[in-house]
Amino acid sequence: MPSNITYFTRFLPSYDMGGGSRRMMQIYHMLQSIIPELRLVSNQRCDYIKAEKLEIIKKRSNQKGIFAPTYWSLGMRKWSNEHQGVLYRLQKHSEEWIKSIPDLSSLDLVIMDDPVYFLPLFKKLVKLGVPVIGVIHNIESLASDQVKPEWHLNLLEEELKILKHCRLVITISREEDIFLSNIGISTLYIPYYPVEPIFRRLTDIRESRRNTEKDGVLMIGSTKNLPTCEGMHGVASFWEHKRLDRLHGKLIIGGYKSETYFDASLYPQSVDFRGTLKNDALDDILKNIKVSLCFQKSGSGALTRIAEMLIAGVPVLANTQAARSYYNIQGVMEFRELEDLYEILANPDNFESEIRLPDQPDTASLGIEIKRCVRLTS
C-alpha cells in the first residue's frame, strides 16, 4: 500500500467535540489501521496556514459586503447568510494549502471531508490526477439552515457534480448512500461507531445502568446545529403547553453551546436546562436517564448521538426524520408526531428490555476500496 496519502479535514481531531469531530476520528482511526503513515491536515488546527494569513481570512469573512458578486463569487450568495462566512474561510484555507503543501502532485491518494467546502484544493487535485475519496458528513446542500431556499436544487446539482469526480464517497447515512449510488457515484456506507476512548466511556455507562433507577427524559445535541436547536424548542414548547412535566418530570436539555443558542427561559415549568455538559456530568445523567429523545423536522446525514446512546444502553425516542439510518433497530422507538409521545412514555415496558450492543463496522471493505482507489506509481 502506498504511504503518500493525506486526509484533509475541516474538524478538530478531538474526542470531546461534537458529532463532526467524532465521526472524523472514527474514519481517521479506520484509515490509520490500513495506512499507518497517513497524514492528517486540519484547518481547525491551522495546519500549513500562517497565523497572519489566518487573521486576514477571518477578518474578511466577517466583513460586510464581502460576498457581493463583484467582490468575490456569485455562487457564494446561494448559501445562507449565516453560512457564507464558514464557506469562505474553508475555501480560502484550502487555497493556502495549495500554496504551502509542497508535495500535492506526488500524492497517491487524498481523503477529504465534504469536498464542496475545499473546492479550490479539490479542483487542483483533480487537475493533477490525484484520486480523491470524499467523506461526506451529510450532503451539505440538503441542510436547510445552510442554503437559501430558492437555491437548494441548484446547489444540490453542483454538489453532486463535485462528488461525481471522487473515486469513492464515504457516507454516514444509508439513505444518502443509496441516493448517490443510484446516480452513478461510487459509495461506501460506514455507519457511525465511536472510537475506543468514547466507546469505553459508553460501555462503562451501560454497565452502571444495570444497577440504577431510571427516570427522566433527555434531549442533548449541538444547538449550534439549527435543526437540532429547532427540534429542542419544538419539544420544549410541547412539554410546556401539555404540562408533561406533571407526568414525566421536566425535560432535561443540554448540549454544546446551548447557553448561546437555546433560550430556556421560555419554558420555566417544563425544562431542566443543563447547558454545555462536561463528560463526567453527562455520564452521570446517562447512568440514570429513562430515555433520550431526538426530534428534527429537517436534516441530512445521520445523528451520531443515537449510536452512542444505544452503546450506553439508553433507549432512544426519535421522530421519523431524526431516526434516519436507524429504522427498525432495537432500542430505537420511532414516532411521527409529538402527540405520539403520550402513549410511548406511558408504557414502562418500552424502557425495560436491555439493548443489544450495536455491531462495529468492518474495516475490511474500506481497505479493499482504498486499494482500488489509490494511484499506482512506477
Tab-separated table of C-alpha atoms in Angstrom, residues 65-219:
chain	number	residue	atom	x	y	z
A	65	GLY	CA	-20.470	43.091	1.603
A	66	ILE	CA	-17.655	40.567	1.128
A	67	PHE	CA	-19.973	38.239	-0.794
A	68	ALA	CA	-21.270	40.749	-3.327
A	69	PRO	CA	-20.867	39.214	-6.800
A	70	THR	CA	-18.425	41.878	-7.937
A	71	TYR	CA	-16.238	41.273	-4.863
A	72	TRP	CA	-15.832	37.516	-4.837
A	73	SER	CA	-18.294	34.899	-6.007
A	74	LEU	CA	-21.904	34.924	-7.146
A	75	GLY	CA	-22.144	31.261	-6.114
A	76	MET	CA	-21.374	32.201	-2.512
A	77	ARG	CA	-24.635	34.141	-2.322
A	78	LYS	CA	-26.623	30.926	-2.804
A	79	TRP	CA	-25.671	29.800	0.689
A	80	SER	CA	-27.446	31.227	3.742
A	81	ASN	CA	-26.095	34.481	5.149
A	82	GLU	CA	-25.022	32.660	8.325
A	83	HIS	CA	-23.099	30.001	6.376
A	84	GLN	CA	-21.320	32.192	3.839
A	85	GLY	CA	-18.517	33.111	6.215
A	86	VAL	CA	-17.869	29.449	7.033
A	87	LEU	CA	-17.686	28.531	3.354
A	88	TYR	CA	-15.400	31.484	2.606
A	89	ARG	CA	-12.946	30.546	5.365
A	90	LEU	CA	-12.781	26.893	4.357
A	91	GLN	CA	-12.225	27.633	0.685
A	92	LYS	CA	-9.562	30.230	1.488
A	93	HIS	CA	-7.852	27.774	3.833
A	94	SER	CA	-7.757	25.238	1.014
A	95	GLU	CA	-6.152	27.853	-1.246
A	96	GLU	CA	-3.434	28.283	1.372
A	97	TRP	CA	-2.862	24.517	1.424
A	98	ILE	CA	-2.294	24.601	-2.340
A	99	LYS	CA	0.454	27.183	-1.816
A	100	SER	CA	2.078	25.726	1.302
A	101	ILE	CA	1.990	21.924	0.906
A	102	PRO	CA	4.887	21.122	-1.428
A	103	ASP	CA	4.091	17.537	-2.456
A	104	LEU	CA	0.491	17.707	-3.675
A	105	SER	CA	1.355	16.433	-7.145
A	106	SER	CA	3.077	13.356	-5.727
A	107	LEU	CA	0.197	12.231	-3.531
A	108	ASP	CA	-1.051	8.721	-4.231
A	109	LEU	CA	-4.470	9.404	-2.692
A	110	VAL	CA	-6.340	12.124	-0.827
A	111	ILE	CA	-9.150	11.670	1.690
A	112	MET	CA	-11.228	14.852	2.002
A	113	ASP	CA	-14.123	15.873	4.230
A	114	ASP	CA	-17.041	17.361	2.273
A	115	PRO	CA	-15.191	18.474	-0.910
A	116	VAL	CA	-17.749	21.236	-1.571
A	117	TYR	CA	-16.032	23.214	1.216
A	118	PHE	CA	-12.472	22.715	-0.056
A	119	LEU	CA	-13.316	23.297	-3.714
A	120	PRO	CA	-10.083	25.101	-4.807
A	121	LEU	CA	-7.957	22.264	-3.412
A	122	PHE	CA	-10.317	19.623	-4.794
A	123	LYS	CA	-10.167	21.082	-8.313
A	124	LYS	CA	-6.379	21.301	-8.107
A	125	LEU	CA	-6.073	17.640	-7.111
A	126	VAL	CA	-8.412	16.519	-9.900
A	127	LYS	CA	-6.328	18.529	-12.385
A	128	LEU	CA	-3.151	16.863	-11.079
A	129	GLY	CA	-4.745	13.435	-11.479
A	130	VAL	CA	-4.673	12.689	-7.746
A	131	PRO	CA	-7.588	10.399	-6.799
A	132	VAL	CA	-9.855	11.751	-4.051
A	133	ILE	CA	-12.088	9.887	-1.627
A	134	GLY	CA	-14.788	12.174	-0.267
A	135	VAL	CA	-16.055	11.713	3.288
A	136	ILE	CA	-19.448	13.390	3.468
A	137	HIS	CA	-20.894	14.048	6.907
A	138	ASN	CA	-24.081	14.849	5.064
A	139	ILE	CA	-24.997	16.213	1.658
A	140	GLU	CA	-24.352	19.833	2.597
A	141	SER	CA	-26.806	21.386	0.124
A	142	LEU	CA	-29.641	19.439	1.798
A	143	ALA	CA	-29.102	21.192	5.144
A	144	SER	CA	-31.990	23.660	5.314
A	145	ASP	CA	-30.152	26.131	7.533
A	146	GLN	CA	-27.126	26.351	5.208
A	147	VAL	CA	-28.729	27.168	1.860
A	148	LYS	CA	-31.135	29.855	0.695
A	149	PRO	CA	-34.405	28.042	-0.147
A	150	GLU	CA	-34.551	29.216	-3.761
A	151	TRP	CA	-31.097	27.722	-4.426
A	152	HIS	CA	-31.491	24.246	-2.883
A	153	LEU	CA	-31.859	22.347	-6.163
A	154	ASN	CA	-29.173	24.375	-7.907
A	155	LEU	CA	-26.601	23.812	-5.149
A	156	LEU	CA	-27.575	20.153	-4.862
A	157	GLU	CA	-26.816	19.693	-8.555
A	158	GLU	CA	-23.461	21.463	-8.141
A	159	GLU	CA	-22.528	19.361	-5.117
A	160	LEU	CA	-23.434	16.130	-6.911
A	161	LYS	CA	-21.226	17.132	-9.860
A	162	ILE	CA	-18.339	17.593	-7.401
A	163	LEU	CA	-18.954	14.186	-5.790
A	164	LYS	CA	-19.009	12.516	-9.223
A	165	HIS	CA	-15.329	13.463	-9.548
A	166	CYS	CA	-14.485	11.488	-6.388
A	167	ARG	CA	-13.092	7.994	-6.804
A	168	LEU	CA	-15.262	6.999	-3.828
A	169	VAL	CA	-17.695	8.746	-1.455
A	170	ILE	CA	-17.960	7.500	2.143
A	171	THR	CA	-21.374	8.160	3.688
A	172	ILE	CA	-22.623	8.125	7.282
A	173	SER	CA	-26.226	7.777	6.110
A	174	ARG	CA	-27.734	4.711	4.463
A	175	GLU	CA	-30.275	6.906	2.670
A	176	GLU	CA	-27.603	9.147	1.142
A	177	ASP	CA	-25.556	6.092	0.190
A	178	ILE	CA	-28.473	4.688	-1.823
A	179	PHE	CA	-29.296	8.067	-3.358
A	180	LEU	CA	-25.726	8.695	-4.537
A	181	SER	CA	-25.151	5.183	-5.837
A	182	ASN	CA	-28.375	5.405	-7.860
A	183	ILE	CA	-26.948	8.337	-9.829
A	184	GLY	CA	-23.682	6.595	-10.604
A	185	ILE	CA	-21.465	7.738	-7.721
A	186	SER	CA	-19.281	5.036	-6.174
A	187	THR	CA	-20.128	4.903	-2.453
A	188	LEU	CA	-19.286	3.058	0.735
A	189	TYR	CA	-21.682	3.272	3.686
A	190	ILE	CA	-19.859	3.239	7.026
A	191	PRO	CA	-22.266	3.804	9.913
A	192	TYR	CA	-21.020	5.867	12.829
A	193	TYR	CA	-19.346	3.971	15.637
A	194	PRO	CA	-17.344	5.770	18.341
A	195	VAL	CA	-13.596	5.291	18.705
A	196	GLU	CA	-12.149	3.457	21.677
A	197	PRO	CA	-11.955	6.256	24.327
A	198	ILE	CA	-15.585	7.236	23.702
A	199	PHE	CA	-16.701	3.611	23.355
A	200	ARG	CA	-15.113	2.774	26.715
A	201	ARG	CA	-16.972	5.639	28.434
A	202	LEU	CA	-20.252	4.491	26.928
A	203	THR	CA	-19.845	0.844	27.910
A	204	ASP	CA	-18.996	1.947	31.465
A	205	ILE	CA	-22.322	3.804	31.486
A	206	ARG	CA	-24.067	0.686	30.136
A	207	GLU	CA	-22.653	-1.363	32.999
A	208	SER	CA	-23.669	1.235	35.611
A	209	ARG	CA	-27.229	1.346	34.280
A	210	ARG	CA	-27.745	-2.278	35.345
A	211	ASN	CA	-27.943	-1.088	38.963
A	212	THR	CA	-29.660	2.318	38.791
A	213	GLU	CA	-33.237	3.553	38.997
A	214	LYS	CA	-34.266	5.154	35.706
A	215	ASP	CA	-36.142	8.409	35.480
A	216	GLY	CA	-36.369	11.433	33.196
A	217	VAL	CA	-36.247	12.310	29.507
A	218	LEU	CA	-33.082	13.818	27.995
A	219	MET	CA	-32.582	15.909	24.849
